[in-house]
Coordinates of C-alpha atoms in Angstrom, one line a residue:
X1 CA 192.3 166.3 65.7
X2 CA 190.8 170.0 66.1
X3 CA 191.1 171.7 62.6
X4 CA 191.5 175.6 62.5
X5 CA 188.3 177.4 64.0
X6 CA 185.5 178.1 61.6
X7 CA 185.3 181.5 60.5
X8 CA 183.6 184.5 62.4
X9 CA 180.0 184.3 61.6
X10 CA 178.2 187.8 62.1
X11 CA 181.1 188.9 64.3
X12 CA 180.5 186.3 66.9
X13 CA 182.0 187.7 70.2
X14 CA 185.7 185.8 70.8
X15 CA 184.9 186.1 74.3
X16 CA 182.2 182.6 73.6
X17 CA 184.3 179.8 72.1
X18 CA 183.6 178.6 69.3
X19 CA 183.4 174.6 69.1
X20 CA 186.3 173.0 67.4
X21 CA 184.0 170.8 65.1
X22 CA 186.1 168.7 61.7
X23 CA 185.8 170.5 58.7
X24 CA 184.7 168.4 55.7
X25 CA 186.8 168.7 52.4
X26 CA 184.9 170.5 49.9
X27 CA 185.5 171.0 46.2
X28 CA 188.1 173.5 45.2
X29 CA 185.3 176.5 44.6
X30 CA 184.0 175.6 47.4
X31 CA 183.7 177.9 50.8
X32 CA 186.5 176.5 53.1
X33 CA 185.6 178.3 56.1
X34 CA 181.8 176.9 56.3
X35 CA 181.6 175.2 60.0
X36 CA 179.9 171.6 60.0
X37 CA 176.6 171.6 62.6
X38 CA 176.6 169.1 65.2
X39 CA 174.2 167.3 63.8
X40 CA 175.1 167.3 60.3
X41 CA 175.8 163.7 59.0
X42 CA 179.4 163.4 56.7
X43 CA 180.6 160.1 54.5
X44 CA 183.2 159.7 56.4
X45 CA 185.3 157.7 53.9
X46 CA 185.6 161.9 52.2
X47 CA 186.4 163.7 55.0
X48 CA 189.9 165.3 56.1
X49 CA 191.7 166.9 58.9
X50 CA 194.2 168.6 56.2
X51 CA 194.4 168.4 52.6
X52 CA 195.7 164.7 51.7
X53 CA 195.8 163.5 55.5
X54 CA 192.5 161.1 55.7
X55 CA 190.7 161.2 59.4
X56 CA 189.2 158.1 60.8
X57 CA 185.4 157.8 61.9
X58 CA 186.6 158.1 65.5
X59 CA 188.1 161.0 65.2
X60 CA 185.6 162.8 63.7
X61 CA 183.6 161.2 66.4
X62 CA 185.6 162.7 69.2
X63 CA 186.0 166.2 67.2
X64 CA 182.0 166.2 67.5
X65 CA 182.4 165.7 71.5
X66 CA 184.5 168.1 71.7
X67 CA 182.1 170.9 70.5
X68 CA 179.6 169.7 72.1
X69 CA 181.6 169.9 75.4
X70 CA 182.8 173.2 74.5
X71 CA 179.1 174.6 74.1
X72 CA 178.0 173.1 77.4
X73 CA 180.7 174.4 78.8
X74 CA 180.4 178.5 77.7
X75 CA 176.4 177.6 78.9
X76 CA 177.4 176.5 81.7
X77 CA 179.3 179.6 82.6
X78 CA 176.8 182.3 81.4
X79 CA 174.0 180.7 83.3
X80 CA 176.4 180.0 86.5
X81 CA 176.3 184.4 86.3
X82 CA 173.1 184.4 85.4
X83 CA 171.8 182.6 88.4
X84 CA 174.2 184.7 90.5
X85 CA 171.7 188.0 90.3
X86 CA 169.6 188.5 92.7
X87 CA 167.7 191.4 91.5
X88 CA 165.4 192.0 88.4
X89 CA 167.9 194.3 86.8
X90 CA 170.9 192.8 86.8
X91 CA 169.3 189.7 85.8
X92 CA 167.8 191.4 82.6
X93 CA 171.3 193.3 82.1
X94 CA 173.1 189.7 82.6
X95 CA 170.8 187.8 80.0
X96 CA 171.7 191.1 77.5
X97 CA 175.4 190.3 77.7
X98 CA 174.7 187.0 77.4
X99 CA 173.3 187.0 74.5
X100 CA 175.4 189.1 72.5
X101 CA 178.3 187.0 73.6
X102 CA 175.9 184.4 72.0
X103 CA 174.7 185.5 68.9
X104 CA 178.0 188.2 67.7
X105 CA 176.0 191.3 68.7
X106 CA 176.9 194.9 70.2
X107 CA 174.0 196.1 71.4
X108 CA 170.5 195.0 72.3
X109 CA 167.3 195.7 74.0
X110 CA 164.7 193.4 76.8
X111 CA 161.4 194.1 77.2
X112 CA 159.0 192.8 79.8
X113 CA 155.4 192.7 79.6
X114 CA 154.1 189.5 82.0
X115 CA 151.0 188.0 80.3
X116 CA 149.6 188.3 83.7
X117 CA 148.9 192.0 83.4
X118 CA 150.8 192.5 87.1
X119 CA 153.7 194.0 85.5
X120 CA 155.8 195.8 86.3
X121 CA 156.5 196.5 82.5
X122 CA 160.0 197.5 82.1
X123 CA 162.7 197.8 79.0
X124 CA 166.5 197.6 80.0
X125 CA 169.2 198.3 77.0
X126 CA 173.1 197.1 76.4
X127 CA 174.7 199.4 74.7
X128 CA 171.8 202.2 74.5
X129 CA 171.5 204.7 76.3
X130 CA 168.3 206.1 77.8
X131 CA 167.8 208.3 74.7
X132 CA 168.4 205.8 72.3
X133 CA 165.7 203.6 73.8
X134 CA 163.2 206.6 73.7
X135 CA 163.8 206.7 69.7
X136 CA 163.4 203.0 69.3
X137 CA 160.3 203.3 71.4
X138 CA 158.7 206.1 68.8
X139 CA 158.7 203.0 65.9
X140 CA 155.6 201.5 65.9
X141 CA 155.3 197.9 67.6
X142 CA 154.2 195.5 64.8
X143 CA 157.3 196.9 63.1
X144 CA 159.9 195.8 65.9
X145 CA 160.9 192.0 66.0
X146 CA 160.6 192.0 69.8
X147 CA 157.1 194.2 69.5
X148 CA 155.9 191.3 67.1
X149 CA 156.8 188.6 69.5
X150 CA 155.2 190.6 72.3
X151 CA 151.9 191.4 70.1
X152 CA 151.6 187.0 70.1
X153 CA 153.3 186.5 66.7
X154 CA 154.5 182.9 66.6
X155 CA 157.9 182.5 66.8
X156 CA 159.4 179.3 66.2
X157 CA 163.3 177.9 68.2
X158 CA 165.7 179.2 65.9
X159 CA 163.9 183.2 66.5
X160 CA 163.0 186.1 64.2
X161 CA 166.0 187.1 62.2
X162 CA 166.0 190.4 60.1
X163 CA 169.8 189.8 58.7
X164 CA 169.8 193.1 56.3
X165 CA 166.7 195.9 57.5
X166 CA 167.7 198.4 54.9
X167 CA 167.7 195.3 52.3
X168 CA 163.9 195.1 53.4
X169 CA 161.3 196.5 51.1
X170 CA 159.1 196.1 53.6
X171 CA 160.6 197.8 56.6
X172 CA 158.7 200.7 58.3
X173 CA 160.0 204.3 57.4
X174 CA 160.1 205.4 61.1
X175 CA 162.0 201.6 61.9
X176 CA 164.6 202.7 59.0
X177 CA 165.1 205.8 60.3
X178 CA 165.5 205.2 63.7
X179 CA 167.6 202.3 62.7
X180 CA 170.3 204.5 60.6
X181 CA 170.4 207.2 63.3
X182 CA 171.3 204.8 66.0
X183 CA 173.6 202.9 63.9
X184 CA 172.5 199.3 63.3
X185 CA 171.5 197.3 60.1
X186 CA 170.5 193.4 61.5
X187 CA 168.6 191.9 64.4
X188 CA 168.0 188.9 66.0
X189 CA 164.8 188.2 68.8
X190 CA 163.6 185.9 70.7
X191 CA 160.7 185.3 73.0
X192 CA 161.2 184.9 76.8
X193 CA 158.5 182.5 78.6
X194 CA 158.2 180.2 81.0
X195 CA 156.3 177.0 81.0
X196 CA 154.3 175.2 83.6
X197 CA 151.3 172.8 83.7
X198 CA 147.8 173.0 84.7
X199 CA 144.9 170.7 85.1
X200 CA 142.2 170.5 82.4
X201 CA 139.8 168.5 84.3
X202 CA 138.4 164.8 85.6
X203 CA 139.0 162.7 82.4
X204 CA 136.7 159.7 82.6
X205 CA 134.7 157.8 85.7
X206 CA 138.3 157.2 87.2
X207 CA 138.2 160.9 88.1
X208 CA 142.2 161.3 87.2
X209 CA 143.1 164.9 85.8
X210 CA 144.8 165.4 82.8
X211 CA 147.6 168.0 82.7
X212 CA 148.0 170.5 80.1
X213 CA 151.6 172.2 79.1
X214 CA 151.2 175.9 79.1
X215 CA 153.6 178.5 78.3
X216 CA 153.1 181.7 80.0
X217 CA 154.7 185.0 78.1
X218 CA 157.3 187.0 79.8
X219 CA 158.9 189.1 77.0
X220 CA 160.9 189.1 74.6
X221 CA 164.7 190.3 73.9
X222 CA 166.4 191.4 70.5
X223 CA 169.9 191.9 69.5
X224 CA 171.3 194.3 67.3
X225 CA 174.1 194.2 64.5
X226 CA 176.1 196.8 63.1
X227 CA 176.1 195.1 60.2
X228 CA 173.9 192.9 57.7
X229 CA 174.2 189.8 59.7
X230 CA 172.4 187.0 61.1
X231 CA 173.3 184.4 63.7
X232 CA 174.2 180.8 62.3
X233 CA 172.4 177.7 63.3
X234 CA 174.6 177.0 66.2
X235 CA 174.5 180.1 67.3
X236 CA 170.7 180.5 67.5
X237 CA 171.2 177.2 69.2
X238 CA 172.6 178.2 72.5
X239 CA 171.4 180.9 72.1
X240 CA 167.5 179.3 72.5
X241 CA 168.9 177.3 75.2
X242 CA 170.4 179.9 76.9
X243 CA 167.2 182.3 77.2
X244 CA 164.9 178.5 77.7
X245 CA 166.7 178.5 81.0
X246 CA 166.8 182.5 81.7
X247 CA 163.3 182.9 81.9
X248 CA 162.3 181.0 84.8
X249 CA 165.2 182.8 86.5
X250 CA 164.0 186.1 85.7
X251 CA 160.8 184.9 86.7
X252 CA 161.7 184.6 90.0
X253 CA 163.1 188.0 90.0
X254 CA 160.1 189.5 88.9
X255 CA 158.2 188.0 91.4
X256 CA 160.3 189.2 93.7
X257 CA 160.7 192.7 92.9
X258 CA 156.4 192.6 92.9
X259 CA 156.6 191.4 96.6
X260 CA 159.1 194.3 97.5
X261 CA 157.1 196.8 95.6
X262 CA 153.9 195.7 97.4
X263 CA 155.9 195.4 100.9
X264 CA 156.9 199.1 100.5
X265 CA 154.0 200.2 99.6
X266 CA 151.9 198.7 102.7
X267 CA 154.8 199.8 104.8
X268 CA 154.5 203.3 103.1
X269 CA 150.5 203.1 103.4
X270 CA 150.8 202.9 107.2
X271 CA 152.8 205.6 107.6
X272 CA 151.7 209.6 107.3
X273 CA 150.8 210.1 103.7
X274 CA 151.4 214.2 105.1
X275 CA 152.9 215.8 107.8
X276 CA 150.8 217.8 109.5
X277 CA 151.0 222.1 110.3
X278 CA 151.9 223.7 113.0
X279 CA 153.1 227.0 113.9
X280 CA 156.0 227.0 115.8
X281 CA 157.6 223.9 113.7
X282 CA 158.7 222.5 110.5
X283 CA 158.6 218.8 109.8
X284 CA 160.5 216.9 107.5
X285 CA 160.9 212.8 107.0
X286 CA 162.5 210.2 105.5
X287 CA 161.7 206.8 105.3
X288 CA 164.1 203.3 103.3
X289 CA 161.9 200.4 103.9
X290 CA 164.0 197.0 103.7
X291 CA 163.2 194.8 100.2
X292 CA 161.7 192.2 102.7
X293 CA 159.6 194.8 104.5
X294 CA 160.5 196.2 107.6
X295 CA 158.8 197.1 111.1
X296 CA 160.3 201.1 111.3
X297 CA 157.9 204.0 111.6
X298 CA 157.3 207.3 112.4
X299 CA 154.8 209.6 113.0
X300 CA 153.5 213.5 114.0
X301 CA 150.2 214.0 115.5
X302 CA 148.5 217.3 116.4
X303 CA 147.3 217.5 119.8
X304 CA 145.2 219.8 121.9
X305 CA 146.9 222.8 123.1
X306 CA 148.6 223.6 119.6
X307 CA 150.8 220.6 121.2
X308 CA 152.4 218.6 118.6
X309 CA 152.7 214.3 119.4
X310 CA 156.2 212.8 117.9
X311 CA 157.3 209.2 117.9
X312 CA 159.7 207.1 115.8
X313 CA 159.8 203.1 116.3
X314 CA 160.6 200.0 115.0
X315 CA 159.3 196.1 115.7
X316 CA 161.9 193.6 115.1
X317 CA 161.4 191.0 112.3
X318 CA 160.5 191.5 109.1
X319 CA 158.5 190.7 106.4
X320 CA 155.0 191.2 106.3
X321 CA 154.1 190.0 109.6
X322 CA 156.8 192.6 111.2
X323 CA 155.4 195.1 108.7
X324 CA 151.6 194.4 110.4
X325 CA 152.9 194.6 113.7
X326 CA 154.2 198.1 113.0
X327 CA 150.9 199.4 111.6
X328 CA 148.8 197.8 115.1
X329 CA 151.6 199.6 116.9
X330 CA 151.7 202.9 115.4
X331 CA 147.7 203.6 115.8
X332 CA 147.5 202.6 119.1
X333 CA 150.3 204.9 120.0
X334 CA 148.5 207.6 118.4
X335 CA 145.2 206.9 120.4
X336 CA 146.9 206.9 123.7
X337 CA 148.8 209.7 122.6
X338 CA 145.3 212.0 122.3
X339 CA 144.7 210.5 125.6
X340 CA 147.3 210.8 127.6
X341 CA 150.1 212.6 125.4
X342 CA 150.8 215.4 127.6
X343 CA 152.7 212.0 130.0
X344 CA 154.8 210.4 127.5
X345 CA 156.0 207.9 129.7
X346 CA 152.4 207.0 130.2
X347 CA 151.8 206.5 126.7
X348 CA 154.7 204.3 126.8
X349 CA 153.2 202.0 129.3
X350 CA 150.2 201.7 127.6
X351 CA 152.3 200.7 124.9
X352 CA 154.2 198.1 126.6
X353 CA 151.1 196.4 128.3
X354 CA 149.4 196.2 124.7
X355 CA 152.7 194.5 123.1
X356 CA 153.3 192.4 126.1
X357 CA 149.5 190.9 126.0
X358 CA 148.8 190.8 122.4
X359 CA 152.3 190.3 120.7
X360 CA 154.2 188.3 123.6
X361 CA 157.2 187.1 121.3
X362 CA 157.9 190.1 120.0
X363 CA 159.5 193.5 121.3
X364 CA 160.0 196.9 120.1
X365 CA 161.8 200.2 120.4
X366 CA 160.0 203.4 120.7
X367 CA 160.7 207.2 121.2
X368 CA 157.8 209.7 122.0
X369 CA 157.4 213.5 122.4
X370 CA 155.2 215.9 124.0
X371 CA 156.6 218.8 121.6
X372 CA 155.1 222.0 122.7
X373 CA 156.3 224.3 119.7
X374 CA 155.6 228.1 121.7
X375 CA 157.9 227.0 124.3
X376 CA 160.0 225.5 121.9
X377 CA 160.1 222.1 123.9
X378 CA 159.8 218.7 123.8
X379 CA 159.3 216.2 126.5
X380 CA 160.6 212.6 125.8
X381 CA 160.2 209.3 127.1
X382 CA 162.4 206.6 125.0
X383 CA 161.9 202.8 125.4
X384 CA 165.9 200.9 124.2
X385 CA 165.7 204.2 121.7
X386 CA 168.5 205.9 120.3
X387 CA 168.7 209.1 121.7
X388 CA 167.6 212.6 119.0
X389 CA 170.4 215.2 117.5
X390 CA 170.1 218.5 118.5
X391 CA 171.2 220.6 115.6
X392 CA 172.0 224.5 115.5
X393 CA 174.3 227.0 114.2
X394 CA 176.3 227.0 117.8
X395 CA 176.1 223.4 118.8
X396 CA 175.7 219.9 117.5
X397 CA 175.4 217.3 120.2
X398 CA 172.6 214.0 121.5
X399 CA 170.0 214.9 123.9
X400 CA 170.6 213.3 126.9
X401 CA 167.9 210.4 128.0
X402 CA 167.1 207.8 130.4
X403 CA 168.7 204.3 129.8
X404 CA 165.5 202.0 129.2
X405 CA 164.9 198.8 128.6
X406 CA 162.9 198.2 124.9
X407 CA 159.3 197.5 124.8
X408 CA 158.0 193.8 125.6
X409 CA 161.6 193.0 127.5
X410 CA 160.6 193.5 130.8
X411 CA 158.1 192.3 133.6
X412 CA 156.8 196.0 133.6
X413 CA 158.4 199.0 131.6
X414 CA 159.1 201.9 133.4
X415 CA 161.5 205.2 132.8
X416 CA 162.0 209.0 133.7
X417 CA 161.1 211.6 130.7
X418 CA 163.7 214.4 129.9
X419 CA 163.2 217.4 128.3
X420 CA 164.8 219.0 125.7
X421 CA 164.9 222.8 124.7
X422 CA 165.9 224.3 121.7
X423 CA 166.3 227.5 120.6
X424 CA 165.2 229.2 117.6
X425 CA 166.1 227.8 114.2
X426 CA 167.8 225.0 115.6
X427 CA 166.8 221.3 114.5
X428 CA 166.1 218.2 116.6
X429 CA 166.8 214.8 114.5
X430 CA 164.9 211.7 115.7
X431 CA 166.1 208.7 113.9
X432 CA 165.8 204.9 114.3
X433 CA 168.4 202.2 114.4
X434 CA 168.7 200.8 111.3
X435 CA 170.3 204.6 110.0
X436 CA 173.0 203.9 112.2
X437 CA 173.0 199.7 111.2
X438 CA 173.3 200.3 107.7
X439 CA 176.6 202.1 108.2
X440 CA 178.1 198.7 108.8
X441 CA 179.9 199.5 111.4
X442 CA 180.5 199.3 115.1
X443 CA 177.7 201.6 117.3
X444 CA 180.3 203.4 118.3
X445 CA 181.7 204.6 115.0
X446 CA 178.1 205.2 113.5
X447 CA 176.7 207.6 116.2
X448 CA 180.3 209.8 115.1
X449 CA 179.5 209.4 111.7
X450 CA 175.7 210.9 112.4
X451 CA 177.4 213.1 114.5
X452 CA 179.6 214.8 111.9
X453 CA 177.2 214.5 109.2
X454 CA 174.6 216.7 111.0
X455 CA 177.5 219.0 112.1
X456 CA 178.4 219.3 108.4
X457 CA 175.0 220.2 107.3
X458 CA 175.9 223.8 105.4
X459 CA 174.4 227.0 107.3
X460 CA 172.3 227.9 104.3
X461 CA 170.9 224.7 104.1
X462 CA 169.5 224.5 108.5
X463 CA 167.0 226.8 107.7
X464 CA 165.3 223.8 105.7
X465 CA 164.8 220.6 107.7
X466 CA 164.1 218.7 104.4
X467 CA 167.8 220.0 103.6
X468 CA 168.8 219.0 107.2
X469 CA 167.3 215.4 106.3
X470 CA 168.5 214.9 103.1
X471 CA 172.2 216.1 103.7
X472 CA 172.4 213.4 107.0
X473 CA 170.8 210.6 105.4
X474 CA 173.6 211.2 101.9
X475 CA 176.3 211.5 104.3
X476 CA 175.9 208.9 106.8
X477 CA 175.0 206.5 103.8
X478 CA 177.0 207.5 101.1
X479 CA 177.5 205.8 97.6
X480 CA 173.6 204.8 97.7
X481 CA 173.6 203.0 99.9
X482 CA 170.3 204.6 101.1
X483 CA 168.7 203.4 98.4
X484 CA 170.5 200.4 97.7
X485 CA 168.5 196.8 99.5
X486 CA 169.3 196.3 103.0
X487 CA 167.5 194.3 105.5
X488 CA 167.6 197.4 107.9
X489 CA 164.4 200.5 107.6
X490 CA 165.7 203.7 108.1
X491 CA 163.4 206.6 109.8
X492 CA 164.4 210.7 109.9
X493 CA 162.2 213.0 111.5
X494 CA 163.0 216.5 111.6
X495 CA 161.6 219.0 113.9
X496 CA 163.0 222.5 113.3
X497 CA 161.9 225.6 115.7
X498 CA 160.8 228.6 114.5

C-alpha cells in the first residue's frame, strides 16, 4: 500500500515523481510529513499505512520497491534526453533542466573548465539571462559554490549545499549582493568529472602493470533556490547519479566541439586570410565549413597584367582527409594559375592530370576565371561546376557555360571556356554546391531560390558586394540554417565591377 506522497521538500519540481515510500507512525508531536530514505531501517512490528491499520513486513517491502522503481524510472528518462544531444550546448542546457527537476530549483548555472587546459571554457545558464550571468561572474570565485569546486575544493557525494546565504555570516558582500539583486537565497553544486584509469608502472619481476583510478575534472554545475532551501537526501541522491552519468556524455561533446573548432579552423587556414586589391573590382566571400570538415574553397589571385585569377571548388568527402585534399588542390591551382592563367581551361587540365595521378579515388569540382577588371570580363572554364549569377540593377540571370564533366571522372578532361561581360556596377556570384544542397531541396527548386534571392537583393545594398553576399546567403538559408551544422560547406565569392 502507497501512503499519501511526502511533502514538497525545497519545492521539488512535480514534474520528477516523487517515490511512494511507507511512512512510519510517529508520535503525536511529531512531523507527519517527513519521508522515510530508502535505506532507512524501521521495526516493523510499529509501522502503519493509516492510523490504527497495521502493515505487514512485505508490504513495507514492496512499498520500498516501488520507490526505488520510481527513481530509476525518472533517471532513466532524463538520461534517455540527455543522451539524445548531440552538441555541447544542448547537452549542458539538458543536464541544467535536469537537475532542477532533480533537486526543486528554478534557476542554475554550468561551468566548464577541462583540467586539461584545452578548453574551450564556457558557462551556459537556466533561467539567467546573459546579464545575469555577467553579475554573478563579478563575485569573486572562492566565494561561489561552483568556483570552490572548480578552485579543487573537495566535495564529497551528497554536494555543497548553502540552504540559507543571507543566514551566512560568512557570505561575501559582493556574493550577497549579487544574490538579492538577482533574486535567489539557496544553492546546491556539484562537481562534473569523469573517471578513467591509467597505468602506474611494472609492479614486481612479473612485469604486470598496476592500474590506477583517476578522476579527471570537467566542471562543476550549481542550482539556485528562491528560497532558504536545500535538497533532501534523496534528492541529492539522484541527483549525484544523475550528473555521475552526465559527465562522460558531455565529455564526448566537448571533444567533439574541439575537433570541429580545430577542423574549421584548418579549413579556414587554407583558405585567403584577405582578399586581395584591385582596381576595377570589389571582392567579397563567405565561407560555412561542415562540423566534420569539408573539402569547399575559394580563392582570388592577382595576376600579371592587373589580371585578377578566381576559382571556387570543392573535393568530395570529408573530414580531415577531404579537408587536406582541398588545401593540395587549392595551391596547385594557384601555381598553374600564374603559369598559365590567361588559358583557364588549361589550368583545368593541369588540374585534372594532378588529381587523377596523385588522388585517383577521389574527384572534384572546380570553376576558374581569367577576370580582366578594365575590360570588365571574365573568362571561365568550369569542371561539373555550377554555373556564376550575374547580378545588376537591369537583369538577374546564370552565365551560360559548357556542360563538363567533374575533375578525376574522365579518361582525359576537356571543355570550351565562355566569357562573361558585365557592366558597371553589376555583380557576378560564384558559389559552390553545397549553398544550393543545404536548401534541402530538389536542384531545381534551389537554383530559383538563389535566383530570387539575388534578384531581391535591395538597390542600395548592390553597390556593396559584402551586402550582395550577405543578403543571398540569409535568404537562400533562412532561419540559420547558415550557421546551423550541416555536412555540406558553403562558398560565395563576389566580384563587383567598378
Amino acid at each position: 500500500m502507497n501512503a499519501p506522497h511526502p511533502a514538497k521538500v525545497a519545492g521539488i519540481d512535480s514534474t520528477v515523481p516523487s517515490p511512494a515510500h511507507t511512512v512510519a507512525s510517529a508520535a503525536p508531536d511529531a512531523s507527519p510529513a517527513a519521508p522515510q530514505s530508502a535505506t532507512d531501517t524501521a521495526d516493523t512490528a510499529n509501522v502503519t499505512d493509516h492510523p490504527g491499520t497495521p502493515c505487514a513486513p512485505g508490504a513495507l517491502l514492496q512499498d520500498r520497491l516501488a520507490g526505488w522503481v520510481s527513481d530509476l524510472t525518472t533517471l532513466h528518462e532524463l538520461t534517455e534526453r540527455l543522451v539524445r544531444t548531440d552538441s555541447l550546448a544542448d547537452g549542458l542546457q539538458e543536464l541544467l533542466r535536469a537537475g532542477a527537476a532533480l533537486v526543486g530549483a528554478r534557476r542554475g548555472l554550468v561551468t566548464l573548465e577541462p583540467a586539461d587546459g584545452l578548453g574551450p571554457d564556457t558557462t551556459a545558464g537556466l533561467g539567467l539571462a546573459r546579464a545575469d550571468l555577467g553579475h554573478i561572474e563579478t563575485v569573486p570565485r572562492d566565494a561561489l559554490p561552483h568556483g570552490r569546486i572548480l578552485d579543487g575544493l573537495p566535495v564529497g557525494e551528497g554536494g555543497l549545499a548553502e540552504p540559507d546565504l543571507f543566514a551566512e555570516q560568512r557570505l561575501d558582500p559582493r556574493h550577497r549582493e549579487v544574490a538579492a539583486r538577482l533574486g535567489y537565497a539557496a544553492s546546491y553544486a556539484l562537481p562534473l568529472s569523469t573517471e578513467g584509469t591509467a597505468n602506474t608502472g611494472a609492479a614486481g619481476s612479473t612485469g604486470s602493470n598496476e592500474r590506477t583510478q583517476r578522476t579527471a575534472r570537467l566542471g562543476a554545475a550549481v542550482w539556485f533556490y528562491d528560497e532558504p532551501a536545500e535538497p533532501d537526501e534523496r534528492q541529492r541522491h539522484l541527483a549525484g547519479l544523475y550528473t555521475r552519468y552526465a559527465a562522460p556524455h558531455l565529455a564526448r561533446l566537448l571533444e567533439v566541439e574541439r575537433t570541429r573548432a580545430s577542423m574549421a579552423t584548418l579549413a579556414e587556414e587554407l583558405l585567403p586570410t584577405r582578399l586581395p586589391r584591385v582596381p576595377g573590382v570589389q571582392l567579397a566571400a563567405r565561407h560555412r565549413t561542415g562540423p566534420r570538415g569539408g573539402g569547399d574553397w575559394y580563392d582570388a589571385l592577382p595576376l600579371p597584367d592587373a589580371a585578377l585569377g578566381l576559382a571556387v571548388g570543392s573535393v568530395t568527402g570529408a573530414g580531415p582527409s577531404a579537408v587536406a585534399a582541398m588545401g593540395r588542390l587549392r595551391a596547385s591551382l594557384r601555381a598553374y594559375a600564374v603559369m598559365e592563367g590567361e588559358d583557364p581551361v588549361a589550368v583545368l587540365s593541369d588540374l585534372e592530370l594532378l588529381l587523377r595521378l596523385t588522388e585517383p579515388a577521389r574527384s572534384a569540382t572546380a570553376l576558374f576565371g581569367y577576370c580582366e577588371p578594365a575590360l570588365r570580363r571574365i573568362t571561365l572554364a568550369g569542371a561539373g561546376h555550377s554555373p556564376p549569377l550575374l547580378i545588376g540593377q537591369r537583369r538577374t540571370e546564370y552565365a551560360e557555360t559548357s556542360v563538363s564533366a567533374p575533375l578525376g571522372m574522365l579518361a582525359c578532361w576537356e571543355a570550351p571556356s565562355v566569357e562573361v561581360r558585365a557592366e558597371p556596377g553589376e555583380t557576378v556570384l560564384l558559389y559552390t554546391d553545397g549553398l544550393l544542397h543545404r536548401t534541402g531541396g530538389p536542384a531545381d527548386r534551389a537554383f530559383a531560390r538563389l535566383h530570387a534571392a539575388a534578384a531581391g537583393v535591395p538597390r542600395a545594398a548592390r553597390q556593396d558586394p559584402e551586402a550582395v553576399a550577405e543578403h543571398v546567403l540569409r535568404t537562400v538559408l533562412p532561419d540559420g540554417r547558415a550557421e546551423a551544422d550541416s555536412e555540406e560547406d558553403v562558398v560565395l565569392l563576389a566580384v563587383r565591377f567598378d
